[in-house]
Short mmCIF file of C-alpha atoms in Angstrom, two decimals:
data_model
loop_
_atom_site.label_atom_id
_atom_site.label_comp_id
_atom_site.label_asym_id
_atom_site.label_seq_id
_atom_site.Cartn_x
_atom_site.Cartn_y
_atom_site.Cartn_z
CA UNK J 1 -17.85 9.39 6.85
CA UNK J 2 -16.07 6.64 8.26
CA UNK J 3 -16.78 3.03 6.97
CA UNK J 4 -16.64 0.54 9.64
CA UNK J 5 -15.15 -2.86 9.52
CA UNK J 6 -16.90 -5.85 11.40
CA UNK J 7 -14.30 -5.86 14.42
CA UNK J 8 -14.90 -1.96 14.79
CA UNK J 9 -18.53 -2.32 15.90
CA UNK J 10 -17.85 -1.16 19.26
CA UNK J 11 -15.95 1.77 18.26
CA UNK J 12 -18.91 2.55 15.69
CA UNK J 13 -21.50 2.50 18.32
CA UNK J 14 -19.53 4.81 20.66
CA UNK J 15 -18.98 7.06 17.95
CA UNK J 16 -22.56 6.97 16.77
CA UNK J 17 -23.57 8.01 20.27
CA UNK J 18 -20.98 10.67 20.35
CA UNK J 19 -22.47 12.28 17.22
CA UNK J 20 -26.18 11.99 18.65
CA UNK J 21 -25.27 13.69 21.85
CA UNK J 22 -23.40 16.32 20.04
CA UNK J 23 -26.26 16.98 17.40
CA UNK J 24 -29.01 16.84 20.45
CA UNK J 25 -27.09 19.39 22.44
CA UNK J 26 -26.98 22.16 19.66
CA UNK J 27 -29.15 25.11 20.69
CA UNK J 28 -29.83 23.35 24.18
CA UNK J 29 -28.84 25.24 27.47
CA UNK J 30 -27.96 21.78 29.22
CA UNK J 31 -23.78 21.54 29.19
CA UNK J 32 -23.02 18.23 28.13
CA UNK J 33 -19.28 18.93 27.43
CA UNK J 34 -17.72 16.84 30.14
CA UNK J 35 -19.94 13.69 29.16
CA UNK J 36 -18.77 14.21 25.36
CA UNK J 37 -15.26 14.58 26.40
CA UNK J 38 -15.81 11.34 28.33
CA UNK J 39 -16.86 9.59 25.72
CA UNK J 40 -14.34 10.68 23.31
CA UNK J 41 -11.54 9.74 25.48
CA UNK J 42 -13.32 6.37 25.86
CA UNK J 43 -13.84 5.83 22.03
CA UNK J 44 -10.19 6.95 21.17
CA UNK J 45 -8.57 4.43 23.79
CA UNK J 46 -11.08 1.75 22.53
CA UNK J 47 -9.91 2.37 18.95
CA UNK J 48 -6.29 2.11 19.87
CA UNK J 49 -6.52 -0.99 21.87
CA UNK J 50 -8.53 -2.28 19.14
CA UNK J 51 -5.83 -1.96 16.56
CA UNK J 52 -2.89 -2.78 18.91
CA UNK J 53 -4.16 -6.46 18.64
CA UNK J 54 -5.34 -7.01 15.07
CA UNK J 55 -5.31 -10.44 13.64
CA UNK J 56 -3.58 -11.20 10.34
CA UNK J 57 -7.01 -11.47 8.70
CA UNK J 58 -8.29 -8.14 10.46
CA UNK J 59 -5.06 -6.46 8.98
CA UNK J 60 -5.99 -7.84 5.61
CA UNK J 61 -9.46 -6.30 6.15
CA UNK J 62 -7.76 -2.96 6.94
CA UNK J 63 -5.56 -3.30 3.97
CA UNK J 64 -8.61 -3.59 1.63
CA UNK J 65 -10.57 -0.86 3.18
CA UNK J 66 -12.70 1.19 0.72
CA UNK J 67 -11.47 4.38 1.98
CA UNK J 68 -7.54 3.33 2.42
CA UNK J 69 -5.38 5.95 0.55
CA UNK J 70 -4.13 4.80 -2.82
CA UNK J 71 -1.56 6.16 -5.42
CA UNK J 72 -3.44 9.19 -6.38
CA UNK J 73 -3.80 10.10 -2.75
CA UNK J 74 -0.21 9.76 -1.98
CA UNK J 75 0.72 11.72 -5.17
CA UNK J 76 -1.52 14.59 -3.84
CA UNK J 77 -0.14 14.78 -0.36
CA UNK J 78 3.22 13.47 -0.46
CA UNK J 79 4.69 14.37 -3.79
CA UNK J 80 5.06 17.57 -5.99
CA UNK J 81 4.84 18.43 -9.58
CA UNK J 82 3.58 14.80 -10.79
CA UNK J 83 3.76 14.33 -14.55
CA UNK J 84 2.22 11.02 -15.62
CA UNK J 85 3.74 9.19 -18.50
CA UNK J 86 1.44 6.61 -20.32
CA UNK J 87 1.83 3.64 -22.73
CA UNK J 88 4.20 0.89 -23.25
CA UNK J 89 5.14 1.68 -26.80
CA UNK J 90 4.01 -1.63 -27.75
CA UNK J 91 0.08 -2.32 -26.94
CA UNK J 92 -1.56 0.77 -24.95
CA UNK J 93 -2.30 2.22 -21.89
CA UNK J 94 -2.90 0.19 -18.42
CA UNK J 95 -4.67 2.79 -15.94
CA UNK J 96 -3.99 -0.10 -13.20
CA UNK J 97 -0.40 1.11 -12.96
CA UNK J 98 0.51 4.61 -12.99
CA UNK J 99 3.80 6.45 -13.31
CA UNK J 100 5.70 9.43 -14.31
CA UNK J 101 8.23 12.31 -12.86
CA UNK J 102 7.72 13.46 -9.65
CA UNK J 103 9.28 15.41 -6.61
CA UNK J 104 9.64 14.35 -3.10
CA UNK J 105 10.68 17.24 -0.99
CA UNK J 106 12.51 19.00 -3.69
CA UNK J 107 14.22 15.69 -5.14
CA UNK J 108 13.44 14.36 -8.54
CA UNK J 109 12.08 10.90 -8.53
CA UNK J 110 10.31 8.44 -11.01
CA UNK J 111 7.34 7.37 -9.14
CA UNK J 112 5.48 4.33 -10.01
CA UNK J 113 2.19 2.55 -8.64
CA UNK J 114 -0.90 0.53 -8.55
CA UNK J 115 -4.03 2.36 -8.50
CA UNK J 116 -7.32 0.69 -7.08
CA UNK J 117 -9.79 3.55 -7.74
CA UNK J 118 -11.91 5.06 -4.87
CA UNK J 119 -15.47 4.65 -6.40
CA UNK J 120 -17.18 2.22 -8.54
CA UNK J 121 -16.43 4.04 -11.77
CA UNK J 122 -12.72 4.61 -11.11
CA UNK J 123 -12.29 1.02 -9.55
CA UNK J 124 -13.34 -0.44 -13.02
CA UNK J 125 -11.46 2.05 -14.88
CA UNK J 126 -8.25 1.13 -13.05
CA UNK J 127 -9.15 -2.50 -13.08
CA UNK J 128 -8.97 -2.49 -9.15
CA UNK J 129 -5.32 -2.12 -9.45
CA UNK J 130 -4.72 -5.41 -11.17
CA UNK J 131 -1.89 -4.84 -13.92
CA UNK J 132 -1.68 -6.00 -17.15
CA UNK J 133 1.26 -6.95 -19.31
CA UNK J 134 0.95 -3.30 -20.54
CA UNK J 135 1.33 -1.80 -17.52
CA UNK J 136 4.29 -3.79 -16.29
CA UNK J 137 5.78 -3.02 -19.76
CA UNK J 138 5.18 0.82 -18.76
CA UNK J 139 6.86 0.28 -15.65
CA UNK J 140 9.85 -1.09 -17.30
CA UNK J 141 10.28 1.49 -19.56
CA UNK J 142 9.86 4.26 -16.81
CA UNK J 143 12.53 2.35 -14.85
CA UNK J 144 14.88 2.59 -18.04
CA UNK J 145 14.21 5.91 -18.53
CA UNK J 146 15.08 6.55 -14.52
CA UNK J 147 18.57 4.98 -15.07
CA UNK J 148 19.24 6.99 -17.92
CA UNK J 149 18.68 10.35 -16.16
CA UNK J 150 20.04 9.25 -12.93
CA UNK J 151 16.92 9.37 -11.06
CA UNK J 152 15.80 7.46 -8.08
CA UNK J 153 12.76 5.37 -8.46
CA UNK J 154 9.91 5.15 -5.80
CA UNK J 155 7.16 2.51 -6.00
CA UNK J 156 3.86 2.13 -4.21
CA UNK J 157 2.53 -1.28 -4.36
CA UNK J 158 -1.12 -1.93 -3.54
CA UNK J 159 -2.63 -4.92 -5.58
CA UNK J 160 -4.25 -8.40 -4.96
CA UNK J 161 -2.38 -9.40 -7.78
CA UNK J 162 -1.52 -9.06 -11.82
CA UNK J 163 -4.81 -9.25 -13.81
CA UNK J 164 -5.43 -13.28 -14.63
CA UNK J 165 -7.76 -12.69 -17.68
CA UNK J 166 -7.29 -14.61 -20.76
CA UNK J 167 -6.35 -11.70 -22.73
CA UNK J 168 -3.46 -10.67 -20.26
CA UNK J 169 -2.09 -14.16 -20.56
CA UNK J 170 -2.31 -13.83 -24.50
CA UNK J 171 -0.16 -10.78 -24.23
CA UNK J 172 2.60 -12.25 -22.09
CA UNK J 173 1.38 -11.55 -18.54
CA UNK J 174 4.15 -13.89 -17.11
CA UNK J 175 7.16 -12.55 -19.21
CA UNK J 176 6.04 -8.87 -18.54
CA UNK J 177 5.87 -9.49 -14.91
CA UNK J 178 9.49 -11.40 -15.19
CA UNK J 179 11.03 -8.52 -17.05
CA UNK J 180 9.68 -5.77 -14.79
CA UNK J 181 11.26 -7.87 -11.87
CA UNK J 182 14.39 -7.99 -13.83
CA UNK J 183 14.33 -4.34 -14.53
CA UNK J 184 14.10 -3.53 -10.57
CA UNK J 185 16.99 -5.63 -9.99
CA UNK J 186 19.28 -4.02 -12.71
CA UNK J 187 18.65 -0.39 -11.90
CA UNK J 188 21.83 1.41 -11.36
CA UNK J 189 20.01 4.26 -9.45
CA UNK J 190 18.25 4.01 -5.76
CA UNK J 191 14.95 2.20 -5.49
CA UNK J 192 12.53 2.30 -2.35
CA UNK J 193 9.56 0.35 -2.71
CA UNK J 194 6.53 0.51 -0.34
CA UNK J 195 3.70 -1.97 0.29
CA UNK J 196 0.80 0.48 1.05
CA UNK J 197 -1.93 -1.94 1.20
CA UNK J 198 -2.18 -5.31 -0.43
CA UNK J 199 0.97 -6.76 -1.88
CA UNK J 200 0.02 -9.88 -3.90
CA UNK J 201 1.67 -12.41 -5.77
CA UNK J 202 3.90 -11.71 -8.76
CA UNK J 203 1.88 -8.57 -9.30
CA UNK J 204 3.55 -7.01 -6.15
CA UNK J 205 6.90 -8.24 -6.63
CA UNK J 206 7.25 -6.75 -10.08
CA UNK J 207 7.46 -3.37 -8.65
CA UNK J 208 8.98 -4.34 -5.07
CA UNK J 209 12.25 -5.85 -6.22
CA UNK J 210 14.11 -2.99 -4.42
CA UNK J 211 16.83 -2.58 -2.21
CA UNK J 212 14.92 -1.14 0.31
CA UNK J 213 11.31 -2.22 1.14
CA UNK J 214 9.06 -0.19 3.43
CA UNK J 215 5.49 -1.56 4.36
CA UNK J 216 2.57 0.34 6.26
CA UNK J 217 1.91 -0.85 9.48
CA UNK J 218 -1.49 -2.51 8.48
CA UNK J 219 -0.70 -3.78 4.95
CA UNK J 220 -0.20 -7.21 3.82
CA UNK J 221 2.36 -8.95 1.73
CA UNK J 222 1.96 -12.60 0.48
CA UNK J 223 2.52 -14.78 -2.70
CA UNK J 224 -1.20 -15.48 -2.51
CA UNK J 225 -4.37 -14.17 -1.06
CA UNK J 226 -5.71 -15.80 2.25
CA UNK J 227 -8.79 -16.99 0.73
CA UNK J 228 -6.74 -18.32 -2.53
CA UNK J 229 -4.54 -20.23 0.05
CA UNK J 230 -7.42 -21.42 1.90
CA UNK J 231 -9.09 -22.77 -1.32
CA UNK J 232 -6.16 -24.91 -2.04
CA UNK J 233 -5.40 -26.35 1.39
CA UNK J 234 -8.92 -26.77 2.76
CA UNK J 235 -10.99 -26.57 -0.42
CA UNK J 236 -12.88 -23.59 1.28
CA UNK J 237 -12.23 -19.77 1.37
CA UNK J 238 -13.93 -19.72 4.96
CA UNK J 239 -10.59 -20.84 6.30
CA UNK J 240 -9.19 -17.55 5.08
CA UNK J 241 -8.40 -16.32 8.61
CA UNK J 242 -6.54 -19.52 9.30
CA UNK J 243 -4.55 -19.11 6.21
CA UNK J 244 -3.67 -15.36 6.83
CA UNK J 245 -2.26 -16.36 10.36
CA UNK J 246 -0.10 -19.31 8.85
CA UNK J 247 1.41 -17.22 5.90
CA UNK J 248 2.83 -14.72 8.05
CA UNK J 249 1.69 -11.86 5.81
CA UNK J 250 1.84 -9.01 8.33
CA UNK J 251 4.27 -6.28 8.26
CA UNK J 252 5.32 -7.06 11.95
CA UNK J 253 6.14 -10.73 10.54
CA UNK J 254 7.82 -9.87 7.53
CA UNK J 255 10.09 -7.77 9.19
CA UNK J 256 11.05 -10.41 11.68
CA UNK J 257 11.80 -12.76 8.59
CA UNK J 258 13.87 -10.09 6.80
CA UNK J 259 11.43 -9.65 3.91
CA UNK J 260 10.67 -6.11 4.47
CA UNK J 261 13.35 -3.44 5.95
CA UNK J 262 11.02 -1.10 7.63
CA UNK J 263 7.56 -0.39 9.06
CA UNK J 264 6.00 2.90 8.57
CA UNK J 265 3.23 3.57 11.37
CA UNK J 266 -0.27 4.42 10.55
CA UNK J 267 -2.89 6.93 12.38
CA UNK J 268 -4.43 5.24 14.91
CA UNK J 269 -7.33 3.41 13.70
CA UNK J 270 -5.78 2.90 9.97
CA UNK J 271 -4.42 5.26 7.16
CA UNK J 272 -7.90 5.82 5.92
CA UNK J 273 -8.75 7.80 8.97
CA UNK J 274 -6.33 10.40 8.02
CA UNK J 275 -4.86 9.94 4.38
CA UNK J 276 -2.97 13.22 4.48
CA UNK J 277 -1.05 12.51 7.37
CA UNK J 278 -0.22 9.08 6.28
CA UNK J 279 0.93 10.24 2.78
CA UNK J 280 3.31 12.97 4.81
CA UNK J 281 4.48 10.10 7.33
CA UNK J 282 5.32 7.94 4.25
CA UNK J 283 6.88 10.76 2.29
CA UNK J 284 9.21 11.27 5.27
CA UNK J 285 10.11 7.84 5.20
CA UNK J 286 11.14 7.37 1.82
CA UNK J 287 13.12 10.47 1.65
CA UNK J 288 15.08 9.41 4.86
CA UNK J 289 15.73 6.10 2.77
CA UNK J 290 16.75 7.76 -0.52
CA UNK J 291 19.13 10.13 1.48
CA UNK J 292 20.97 7.03 2.84
CA UNK J 293 21.02 5.07 -0.51
CA UNK J 294 22.15 8.36 -2.36
CA UNK J 295 25.76 7.48 -1.09
CA UNK J 296 25.90 3.95 -2.84
CA UNK J 297 27.39 3.30 -6.27
CA UNK J 298 25.38 1.52 -8.79
CA UNK J 299 27.41 -1.45 -8.20
CA UNK J 300 26.78 -1.34 -4.26
CA UNK J 301 23.02 -0.87 -5.16
CA UNK J 302 22.65 -4.12 -7.50
CA UNK J 303 24.80 -5.95 -4.84
CA UNK J 304 22.42 -4.93 -2.37
CA UNK J 305 19.48 -6.26 -3.92
CA UNK J 306 21.10 -9.52 -5.02
CA UNK J 307 22.14 -10.15 -1.36
CA UNK J 308 18.71 -9.29 0.02
CA UNK J 309 17.04 -11.91 -2.20
CA UNK J 310 19.43 -14.54 -2.18
CA UNK J 311 19.39 -14.31 1.39
CA UNK J 312 15.58 -15.13 1.44
CA UNK J 313 16.23 -18.05 -0.98
CA UNK J 314 18.78 -19.54 1.31
#
């Protein structure tokens, strides 16, 4: 069952009407197939038109959609033989950041990413994708392992930001994020990062400091949430749509600014409407990037990362 966003109400009404007509026609001698076909075409056109002109704030809502595919969905549909590895060998396990060995179209990789969960229980268990220090230290451990075994690193970023709780600060949240970012930049193997939903603050950068950064069509990537920015600038979260517009958080804006390298198109109506197809499209895109990067030496890969981030700073 599709969960509709506020701006999708006209589409929701049409699709509801189609469903009612289809149910009413069951066992009825009246042929309404042409009317159904007309409405389905109209609904598809309206959905496509709506998603072609989304505002940055509407894209933020799509990126946060409760049915949007997360890490485990991509593991299921795009990767094979995933072997999860847990713990940071210092404190404990963090289920907001998952990782391990996997295969992508037969190629062995180390896969790391945020998991938000898909229902109340799993969202609480995964802390809504907000990583703690032990999660980032686990990521560092996996990246170092990838370097030793010569395996490319693939990361799937989807977090509103690192967990800001007192216990996380006590265990060195800022230091863990900085070390994870450093580990990305120092990798002697190819690294491809993808912003699949929200890319928020240092919690995202810690897994996205790669030489190739991809972004899904309706994902968002920023130093702070629109609500957080609005609260600072205007003292009210109600200005979040204005903040989203000003911050240039969409894939289209960030591609123009050189922050990301490639936009991966989503199914019409967003990734949540066809998670399997979205995963397959993303897997193909990541595979193409890894094919290209496999020709580069460790020194070239490090230089590529250095140059991309120095260029942003300049």
